[in-house]
XYZ file of C-alpha atoms in Angstrom:
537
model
C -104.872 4.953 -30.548
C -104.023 6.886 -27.429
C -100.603 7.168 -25.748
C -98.417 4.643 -27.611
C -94.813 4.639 -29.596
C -95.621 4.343 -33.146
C -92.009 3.906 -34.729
C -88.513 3.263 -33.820
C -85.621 5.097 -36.300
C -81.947 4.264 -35.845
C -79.050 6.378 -37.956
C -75.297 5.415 -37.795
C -73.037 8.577 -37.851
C -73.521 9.609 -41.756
C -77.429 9.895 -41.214
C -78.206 6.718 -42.867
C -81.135 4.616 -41.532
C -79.899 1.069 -40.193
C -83.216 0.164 -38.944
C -86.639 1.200 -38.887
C -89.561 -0.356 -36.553
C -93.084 0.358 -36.909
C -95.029 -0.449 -33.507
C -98.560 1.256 -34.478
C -100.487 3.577 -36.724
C -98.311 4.722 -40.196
C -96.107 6.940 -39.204
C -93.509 8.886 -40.829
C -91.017 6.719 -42.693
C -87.220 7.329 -41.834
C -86.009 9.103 -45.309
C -89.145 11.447 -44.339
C -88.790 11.764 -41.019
C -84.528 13.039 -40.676
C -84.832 16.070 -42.999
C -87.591 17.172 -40.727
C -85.294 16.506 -37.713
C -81.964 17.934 -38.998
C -84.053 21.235 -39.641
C -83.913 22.423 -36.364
C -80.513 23.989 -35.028
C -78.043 21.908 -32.925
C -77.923 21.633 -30.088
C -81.209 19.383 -30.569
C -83.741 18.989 -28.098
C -84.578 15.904 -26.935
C -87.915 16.748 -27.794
C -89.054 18.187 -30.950
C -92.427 19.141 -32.411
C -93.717 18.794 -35.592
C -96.694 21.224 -36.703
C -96.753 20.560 -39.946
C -97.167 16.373 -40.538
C -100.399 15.625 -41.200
C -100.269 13.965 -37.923
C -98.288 16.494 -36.055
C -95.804 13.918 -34.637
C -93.659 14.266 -31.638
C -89.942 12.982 -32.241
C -87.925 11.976 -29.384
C -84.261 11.578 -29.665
C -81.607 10.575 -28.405
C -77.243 10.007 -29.392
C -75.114 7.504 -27.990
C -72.060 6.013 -29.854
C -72.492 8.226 -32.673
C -75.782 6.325 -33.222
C -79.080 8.732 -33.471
C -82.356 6.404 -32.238
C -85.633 8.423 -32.823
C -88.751 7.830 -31.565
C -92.165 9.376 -32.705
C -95.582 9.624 -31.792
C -98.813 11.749 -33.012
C -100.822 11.168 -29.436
C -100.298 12.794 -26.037
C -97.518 10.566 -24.390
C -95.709 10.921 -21.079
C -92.093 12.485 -22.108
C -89.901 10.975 -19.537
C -91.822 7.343 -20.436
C -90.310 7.618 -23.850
C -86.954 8.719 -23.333
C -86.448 6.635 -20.504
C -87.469 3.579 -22.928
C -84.530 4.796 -25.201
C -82.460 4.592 -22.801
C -83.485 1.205 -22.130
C -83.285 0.107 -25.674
C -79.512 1.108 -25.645
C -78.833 -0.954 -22.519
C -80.341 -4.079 -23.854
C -78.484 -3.966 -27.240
C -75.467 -3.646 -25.509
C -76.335 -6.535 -23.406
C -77.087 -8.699 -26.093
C -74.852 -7.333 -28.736
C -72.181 -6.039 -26.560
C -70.816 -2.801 -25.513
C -70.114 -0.043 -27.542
C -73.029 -0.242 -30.002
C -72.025 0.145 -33.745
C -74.000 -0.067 -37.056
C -72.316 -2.953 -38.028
C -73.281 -5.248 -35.183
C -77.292 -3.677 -35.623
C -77.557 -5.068 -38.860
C -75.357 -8.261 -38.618
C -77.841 -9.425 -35.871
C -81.287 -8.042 -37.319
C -83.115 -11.330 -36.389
C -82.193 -10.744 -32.789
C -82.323 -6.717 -32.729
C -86.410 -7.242 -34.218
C -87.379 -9.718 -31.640
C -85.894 -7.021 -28.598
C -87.929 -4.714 -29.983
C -91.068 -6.537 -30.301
C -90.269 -7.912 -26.797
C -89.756 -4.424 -25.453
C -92.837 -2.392 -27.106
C -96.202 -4.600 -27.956
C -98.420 -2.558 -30.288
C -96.959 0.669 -29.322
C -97.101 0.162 -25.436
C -93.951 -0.389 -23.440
C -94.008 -4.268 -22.314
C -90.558 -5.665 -21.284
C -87.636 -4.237 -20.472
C -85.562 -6.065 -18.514
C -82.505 -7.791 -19.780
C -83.054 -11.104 -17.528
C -86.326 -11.396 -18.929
C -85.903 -10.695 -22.729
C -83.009 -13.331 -22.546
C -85.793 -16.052 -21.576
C -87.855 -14.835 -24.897
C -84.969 -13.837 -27.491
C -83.882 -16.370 -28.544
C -79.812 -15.761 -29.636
C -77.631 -17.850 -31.967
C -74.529 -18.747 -31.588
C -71.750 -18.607 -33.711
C -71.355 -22.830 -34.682
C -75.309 -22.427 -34.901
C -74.892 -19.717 -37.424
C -72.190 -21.691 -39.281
C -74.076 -24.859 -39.746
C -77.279 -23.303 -40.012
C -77.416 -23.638 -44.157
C -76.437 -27.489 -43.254
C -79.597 -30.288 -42.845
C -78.098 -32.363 -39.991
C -79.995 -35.737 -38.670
C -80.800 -34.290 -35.285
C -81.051 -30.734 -36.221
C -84.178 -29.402 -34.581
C -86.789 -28.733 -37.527
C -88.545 -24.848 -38.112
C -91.409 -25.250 -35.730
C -89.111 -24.700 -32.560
C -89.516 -21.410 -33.337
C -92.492 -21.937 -30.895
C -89.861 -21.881 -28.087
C -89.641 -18.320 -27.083
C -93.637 -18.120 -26.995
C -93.611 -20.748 -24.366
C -90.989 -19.251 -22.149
C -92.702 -15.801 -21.896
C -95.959 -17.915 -20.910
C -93.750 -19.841 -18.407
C -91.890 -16.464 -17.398
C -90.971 -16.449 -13.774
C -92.740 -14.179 -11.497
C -89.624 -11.783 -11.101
C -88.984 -10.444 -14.788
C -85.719 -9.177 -13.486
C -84.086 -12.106 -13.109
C -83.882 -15.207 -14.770
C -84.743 -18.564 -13.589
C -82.522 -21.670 -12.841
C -79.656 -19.354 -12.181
C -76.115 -21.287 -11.505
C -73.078 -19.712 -10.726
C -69.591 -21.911 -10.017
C -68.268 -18.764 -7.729
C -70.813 -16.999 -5.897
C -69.948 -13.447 -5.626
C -71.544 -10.084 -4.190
C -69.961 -6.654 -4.966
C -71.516 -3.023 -3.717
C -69.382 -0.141 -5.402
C -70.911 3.146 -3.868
C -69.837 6.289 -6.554
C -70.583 10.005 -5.433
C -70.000 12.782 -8.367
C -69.352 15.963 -6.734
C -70.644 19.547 -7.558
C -69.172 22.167 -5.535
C -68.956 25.739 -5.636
C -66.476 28.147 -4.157
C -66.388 31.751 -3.072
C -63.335 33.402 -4.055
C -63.042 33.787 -0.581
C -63.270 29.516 -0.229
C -65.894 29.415 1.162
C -68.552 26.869 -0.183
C -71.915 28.389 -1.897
C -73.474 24.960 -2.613
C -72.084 21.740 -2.388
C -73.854 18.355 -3.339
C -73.413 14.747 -3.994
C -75.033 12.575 -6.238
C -74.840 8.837 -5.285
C -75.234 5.411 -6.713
C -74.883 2.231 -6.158
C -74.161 -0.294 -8.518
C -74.856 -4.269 -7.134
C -73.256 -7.034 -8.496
C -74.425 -10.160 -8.399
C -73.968 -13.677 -9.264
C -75.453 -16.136 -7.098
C -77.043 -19.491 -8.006
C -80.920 -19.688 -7.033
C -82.695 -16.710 -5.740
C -81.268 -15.018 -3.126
C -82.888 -13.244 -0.592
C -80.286 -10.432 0.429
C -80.684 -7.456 2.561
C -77.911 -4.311 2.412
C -77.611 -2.115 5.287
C -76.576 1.665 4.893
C -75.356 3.934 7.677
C -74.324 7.529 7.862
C -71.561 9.378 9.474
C -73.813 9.509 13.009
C -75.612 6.096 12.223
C -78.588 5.478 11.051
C -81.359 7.719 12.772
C -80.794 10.526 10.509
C -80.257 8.748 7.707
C -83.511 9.743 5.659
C -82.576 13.273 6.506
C -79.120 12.933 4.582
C -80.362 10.718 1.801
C -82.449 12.893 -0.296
C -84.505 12.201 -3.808
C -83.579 8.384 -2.933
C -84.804 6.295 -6.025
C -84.558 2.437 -6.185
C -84.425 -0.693 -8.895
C -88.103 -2.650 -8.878
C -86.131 -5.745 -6.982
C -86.012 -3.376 -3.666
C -88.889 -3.741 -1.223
C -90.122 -0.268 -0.275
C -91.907 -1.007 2.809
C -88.870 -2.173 4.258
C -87.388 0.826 3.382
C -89.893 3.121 4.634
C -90.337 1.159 8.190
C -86.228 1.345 8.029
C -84.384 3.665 6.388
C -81.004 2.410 5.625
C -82.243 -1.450 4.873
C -82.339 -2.249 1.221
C -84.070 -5.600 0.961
C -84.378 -7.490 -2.287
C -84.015 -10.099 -4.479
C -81.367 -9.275 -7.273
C -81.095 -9.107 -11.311
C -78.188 -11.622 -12.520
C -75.389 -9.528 -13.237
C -74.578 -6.001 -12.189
C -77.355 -3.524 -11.922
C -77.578 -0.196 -10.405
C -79.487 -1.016 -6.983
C -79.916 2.356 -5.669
C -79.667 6.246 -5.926
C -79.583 8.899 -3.882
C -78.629 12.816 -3.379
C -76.823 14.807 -0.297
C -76.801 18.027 0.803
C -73.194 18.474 1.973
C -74.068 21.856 3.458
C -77.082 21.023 5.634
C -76.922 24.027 8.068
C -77.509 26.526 5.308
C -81.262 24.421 4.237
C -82.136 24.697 7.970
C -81.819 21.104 8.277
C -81.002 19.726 11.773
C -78.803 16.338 10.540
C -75.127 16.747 10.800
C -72.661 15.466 8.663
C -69.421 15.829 10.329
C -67.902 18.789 12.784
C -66.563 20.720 9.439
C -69.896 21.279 6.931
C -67.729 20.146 4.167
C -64.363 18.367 3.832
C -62.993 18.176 -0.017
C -59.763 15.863 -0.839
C -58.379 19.283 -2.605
C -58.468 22.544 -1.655
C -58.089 25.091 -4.962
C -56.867 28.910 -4.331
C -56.758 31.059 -7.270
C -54.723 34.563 -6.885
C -55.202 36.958 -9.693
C -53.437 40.452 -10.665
C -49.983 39.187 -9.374
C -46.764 40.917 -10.437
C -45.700 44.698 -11.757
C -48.748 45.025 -14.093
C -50.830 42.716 -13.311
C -50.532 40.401 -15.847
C -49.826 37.188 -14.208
C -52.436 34.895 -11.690
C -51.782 32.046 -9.863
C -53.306 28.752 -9.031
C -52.488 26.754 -5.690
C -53.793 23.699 -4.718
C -53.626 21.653 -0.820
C -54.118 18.351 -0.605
C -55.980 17.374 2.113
C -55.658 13.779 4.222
C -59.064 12.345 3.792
C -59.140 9.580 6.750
C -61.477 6.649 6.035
C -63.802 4.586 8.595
C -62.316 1.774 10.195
C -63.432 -1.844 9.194
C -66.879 -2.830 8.511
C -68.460 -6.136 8.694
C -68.064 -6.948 4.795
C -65.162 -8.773 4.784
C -63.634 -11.460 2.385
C -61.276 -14.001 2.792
C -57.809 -13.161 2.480
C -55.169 -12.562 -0.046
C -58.495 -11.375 -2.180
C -59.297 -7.843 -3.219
C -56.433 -6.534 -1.693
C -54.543 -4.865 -4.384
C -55.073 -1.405 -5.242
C -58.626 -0.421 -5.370
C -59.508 -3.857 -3.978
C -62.736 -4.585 -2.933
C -61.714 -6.606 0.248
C -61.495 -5.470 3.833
C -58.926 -6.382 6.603
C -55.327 -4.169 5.564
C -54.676 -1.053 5.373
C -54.138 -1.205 1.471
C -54.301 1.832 -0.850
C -57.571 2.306 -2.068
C -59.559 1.104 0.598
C -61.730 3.090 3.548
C -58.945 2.825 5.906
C -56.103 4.690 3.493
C -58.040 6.194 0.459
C -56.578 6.956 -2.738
C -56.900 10.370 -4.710
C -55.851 10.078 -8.303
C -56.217 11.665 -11.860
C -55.443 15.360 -10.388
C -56.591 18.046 -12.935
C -56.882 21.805 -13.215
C -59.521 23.967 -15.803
C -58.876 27.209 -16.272
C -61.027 29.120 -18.635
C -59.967 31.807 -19.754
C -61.732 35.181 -21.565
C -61.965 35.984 -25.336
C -59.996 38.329 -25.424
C -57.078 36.504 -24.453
C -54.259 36.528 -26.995
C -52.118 33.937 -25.396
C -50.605 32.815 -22.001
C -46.731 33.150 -21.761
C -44.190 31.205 -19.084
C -46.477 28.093 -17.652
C -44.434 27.765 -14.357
C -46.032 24.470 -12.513
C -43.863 23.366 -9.607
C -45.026 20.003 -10.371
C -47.229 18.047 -13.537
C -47.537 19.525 -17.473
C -49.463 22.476 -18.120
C -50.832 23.956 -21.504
C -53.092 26.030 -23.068
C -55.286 25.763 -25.798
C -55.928 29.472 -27.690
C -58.974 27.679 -29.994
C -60.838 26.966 -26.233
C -59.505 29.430 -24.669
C -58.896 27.049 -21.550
C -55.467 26.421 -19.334
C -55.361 22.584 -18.826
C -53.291 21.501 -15.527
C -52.205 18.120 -15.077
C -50.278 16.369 -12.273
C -49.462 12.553 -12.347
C -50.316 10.095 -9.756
C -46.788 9.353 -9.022
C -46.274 13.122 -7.761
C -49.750 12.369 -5.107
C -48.013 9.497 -4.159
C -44.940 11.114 -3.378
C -46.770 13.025 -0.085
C -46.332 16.203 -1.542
C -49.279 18.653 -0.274
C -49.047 21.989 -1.672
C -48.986 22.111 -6.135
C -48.955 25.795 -7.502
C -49.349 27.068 -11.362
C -48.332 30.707 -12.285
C -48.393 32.085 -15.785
C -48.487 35.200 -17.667
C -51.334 36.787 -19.412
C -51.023 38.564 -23.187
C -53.793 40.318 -24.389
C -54.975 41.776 -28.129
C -51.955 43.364 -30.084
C -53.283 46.609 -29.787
C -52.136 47.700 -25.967
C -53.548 51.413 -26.660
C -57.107 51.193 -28.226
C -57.028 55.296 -28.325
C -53.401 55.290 -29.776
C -54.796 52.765 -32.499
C -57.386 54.466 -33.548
C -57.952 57.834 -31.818
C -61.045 58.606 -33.661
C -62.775 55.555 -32.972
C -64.174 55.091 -36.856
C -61.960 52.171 -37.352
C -59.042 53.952 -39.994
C -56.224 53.550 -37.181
C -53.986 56.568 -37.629
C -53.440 57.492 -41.110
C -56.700 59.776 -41.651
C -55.948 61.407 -38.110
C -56.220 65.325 -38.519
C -53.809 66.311 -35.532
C -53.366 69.749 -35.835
C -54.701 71.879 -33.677
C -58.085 73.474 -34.888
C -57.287 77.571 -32.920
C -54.789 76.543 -30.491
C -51.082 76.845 -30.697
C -48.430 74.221 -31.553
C -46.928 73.657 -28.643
C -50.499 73.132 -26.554
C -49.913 69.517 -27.891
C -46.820 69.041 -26.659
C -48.159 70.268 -23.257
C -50.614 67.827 -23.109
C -49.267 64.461 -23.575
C -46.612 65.821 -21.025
C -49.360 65.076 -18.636
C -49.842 61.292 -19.237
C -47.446 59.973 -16.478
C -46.023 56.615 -15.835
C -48.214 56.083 -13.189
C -51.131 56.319 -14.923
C -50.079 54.677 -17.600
C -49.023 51.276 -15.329
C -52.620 51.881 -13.754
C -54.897 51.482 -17.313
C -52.336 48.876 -18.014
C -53.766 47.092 -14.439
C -56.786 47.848 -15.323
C -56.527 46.636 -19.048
C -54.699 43.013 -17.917
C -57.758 42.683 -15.024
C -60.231 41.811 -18.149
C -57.939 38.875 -19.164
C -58.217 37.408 -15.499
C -59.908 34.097 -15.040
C -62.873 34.506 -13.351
C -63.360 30.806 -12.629
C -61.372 27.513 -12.084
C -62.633 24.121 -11.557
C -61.019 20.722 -10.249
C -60.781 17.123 -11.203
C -60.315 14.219 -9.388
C -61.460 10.820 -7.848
C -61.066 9.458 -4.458
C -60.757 5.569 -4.101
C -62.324 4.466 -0.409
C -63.893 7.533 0.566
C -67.225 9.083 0.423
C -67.787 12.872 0.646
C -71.626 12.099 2.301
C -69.865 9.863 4.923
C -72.272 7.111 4.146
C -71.130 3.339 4.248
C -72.346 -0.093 3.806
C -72.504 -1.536 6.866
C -73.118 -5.273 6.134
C -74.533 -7.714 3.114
C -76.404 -10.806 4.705
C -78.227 -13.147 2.858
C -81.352 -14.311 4.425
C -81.408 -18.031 4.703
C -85.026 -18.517 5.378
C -86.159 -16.943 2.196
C -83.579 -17.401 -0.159
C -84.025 -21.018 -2.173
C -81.903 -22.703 -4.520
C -78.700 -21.290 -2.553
C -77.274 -25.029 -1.459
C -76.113 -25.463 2.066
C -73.235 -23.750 3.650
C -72.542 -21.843 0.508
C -71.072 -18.473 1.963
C -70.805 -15.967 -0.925
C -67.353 -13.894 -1.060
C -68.487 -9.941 -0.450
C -67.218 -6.775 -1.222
C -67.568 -3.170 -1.348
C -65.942 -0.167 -3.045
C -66.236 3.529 -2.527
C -65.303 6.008 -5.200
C -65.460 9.707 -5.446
C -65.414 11.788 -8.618
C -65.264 15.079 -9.541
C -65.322 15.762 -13.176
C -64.586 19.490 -12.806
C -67.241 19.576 -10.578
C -65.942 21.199 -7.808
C -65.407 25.328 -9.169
C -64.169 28.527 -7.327
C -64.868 31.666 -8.589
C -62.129 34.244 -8.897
């Protein structure tokens, strides 16, 4: 049998198998199957070969939540298939089991973890996947079901209902991402647009690379099925928008021909629930890829701008770190708009005022500075940050720089860090041990083999302090930091510049809506960097 999953493994966090699922063939069994695994050296692959099972089996793997879920395979299988699948597995048990994922809730709900898993994988080949779907054919218990379910009640349904799922999947509706007869009380539609940041610096400032990786997470809970249709723009509008947007990559419900006649228009029929709708890259140095789109007059604009000064003070033993904060100025209105008194707290989702968090006055927040420093660092002495908590951690060898939100919100622009380097005990390697063999000083032979006494004397007379302070310098310029990187996030701004322009639901193909329903809308923007944005020293 070609191309197929032939087991599922799952291991809690002391390498004990909670669940094994065969799907085809006889593969290895789990108490077989780990030592072979836990052979190889961490850091793991997620992709491991074994030669010498009679199959040779592929293993895929994969750790989330202290959970290990392995997958193997003796055939020739697409890898990305596979560990995407994984993935997927993870996102329905949380779904259905809720979120984090623990041993305890796999094997309190084994009836309802096997039927997923059938669902998912028929006979080895990846079936269904999505959660909408799966909840039409898994069948879940509640908890008064599971308390009276040892009790014979008069109208308890009797053991052939168990027929019910089989008949739902043949009734399945012809979107498996969504499930039919939806109802909703409130109907709701949310777009929160996240870019993660990866920058890198010159020491000079000057950017080497710079690039944002977007997504955009839909939620949505409307009753019928709604026929909506998301417009994108870009700092100059939408002609150039296919230029900026690069690797773009899309949930099944989106309509690809619309897309591809106009770039920008996401048209689709939504998953129940929030899902992540789209994704997307930017180049936010276009001029440097020969690329003609613009994406503002500066090539890049950062919320924080990171200086690091090294070889300060009489011998060089101290460096310093500055930072600028930068006003980031947002785009004025936008035709996604809510009714008021909704959304508009911090980090609301609603348009109209001026609030903190929002595209018109954006919010930066969670301010943090890595400095990593080398080996060979003993310690760092007097931490002097004008504002925040500093410390360093000698097992990691890394300067940790904090400053709290209230000092951000204060207005202040300009944050600065100085501290003191201290390197090995041994200043003097050559005073140490002047013969290099590792004995330090007591089996050194210093006199003079056919020279006089006083030649010695002569020539440590020519060591001067000058050249002593300058290998000193030159000693302290190995402890230097040779990199620093910056953390942060940026509520109602976008480093790409792109926006959603409107939601609209299309009246003429949507169905099951009701009449003058008007969904409340709303969109976020959030930027993080989770150190991504580094200057070299």
């Amino acid at each position: 049998m070609d191309s197929v999953i032939e087991a599922l493994h799952i291991y809690d966090e002391h390498n004990r198998a909670i669940l094994s699922h065969t799907y085809a063939s006889r593969p290895l069994s789990a108490a077989h199957l780990l030592p072979l695994y836990l052979e190889h050296p961490a850091p793991r692959p997620n992709l491991i070969y074994l030669p010498n099972t009679n199959p040779p089996t592929l293993v895929f793997s994969l750790v989330h939540a202290n959970l290990l879920y392995l997958a193997t395979t003796s055939s020739e299988i697409e890898p990305l298939l596979v560990l995407e699948f994984l993935h997927r597995i993870i996102d329905i048990l949380e779904e259905f089991l809720g979120a984090p994922v623990l041993a305890h809730k796999i094997e309190a709900n084994y009836d309802v973890v096997a039927q997923l898993l059938t669902e998912m994988c028929d006979a080895g080949t990846i079936n269904t996947t999505e959660p909408n779907a799966l909840r039409d054919m898994v069948e879940v218990e509640g908890l008064l079901g599971k308390l009276l379910g040892s009790i014979n009640l008069p109208g308890k349904p009797s053991s052939n209902s168990s027929s019910t799922p089989s008949l739902l999947a043949q009734n399945a509706p012809a979107l498996p991402w969504r499930r039919a007869n939806v109802r909703h009380t409130s109907n709701e539609l949310y777009a929160d647009v996240v870019e993660t940041l990866t920058v890198t610096l010159a020491p000079s400032g000057r950017p080497i690379a710079a690039f944002a990786n977007g997504t955009i997470a839909f939620t949505a809970k409307v009753s019928g099925l709604p026929d909506i249709v998301l417009n994108l723009t870009g700092p100059s509008g939408k002609h150039n928008l296919r230029s900026i947007m690069e690797l773009p990559v899309f949930h099944p419900c989106v309509r690809l021909s619309r897309w591809g006649e106009n770039p920008g228009e996401l048209s689709f029929i939504p998953p129940d629930g929030r899902f992540i709708l789209a994704g997307y890259e930017v180049d936010l140095l276009p001029f440097t890829n020969g690329k003609s789109g613009n994406l503002s007059s500066n090539s890049l604009r950062l919320p924080v701008n990171i200086e690091v000064k090294t070889g300060l003070g009489l011998a060089g033993s101290e460096f310093e770190v500055r930072l600028n904060i930068n006003k980031i100025f947002g785009t004025p209105g936008s035709s996604v708009s809510g009714p008021p008194g909704r959304g508009g707290g911090t980090g609301g989702r609603g348009f109209g005022g001026a609030h903190l968090g929002t595209a018109a006055a954006p919010l930066l927040q969670d301010l943090a500075v890595s400095v990593p420093l080398p080996s060979d660092v003993r310690n760092l002495l007097d931490l002097r940050p004008s504002k925040g908590d500093a410390s360093y951690n000698p097992g990691d060898k890394v300067l940790e720089w904090h400053i709290p939100a209230k000092e951000l919100s204060a207005g202040t622009s300009y944050f600065g860090l100085r501290c003191t380097v201290q390197g090995p005990l041994a200043e003097d390697p050559d005073e140490a041990d002047p013969n290099g063999f590792g004995f330090g000083r007591d089996y050194t032979y210093e006199e003079p083999y056919q020279s006089r006494a006083d030649e010695k004397t002569k020539s440590a007379e020519k060591i001067t302090e000058d050249e002593r302070d300058a290998k000193k310098i030159a000693q302290n310029k190995i402890l230097m930091p040779s990199s620093a990187s910056v953390s942060f996030s940026v509520k109602g701004w976008l480093a790409s510049g792109i926006r959603v322009e409107s939601i609209v639901i299309d009246p003429r193909k949507s169905r099951g809506l009701g009449e003058g329903v008007k969904p409340y809308k709303g969109v976020k923007y959030l930027t993080i960097s989770k150190g991504g944005v580094e200057i070299r020293c």
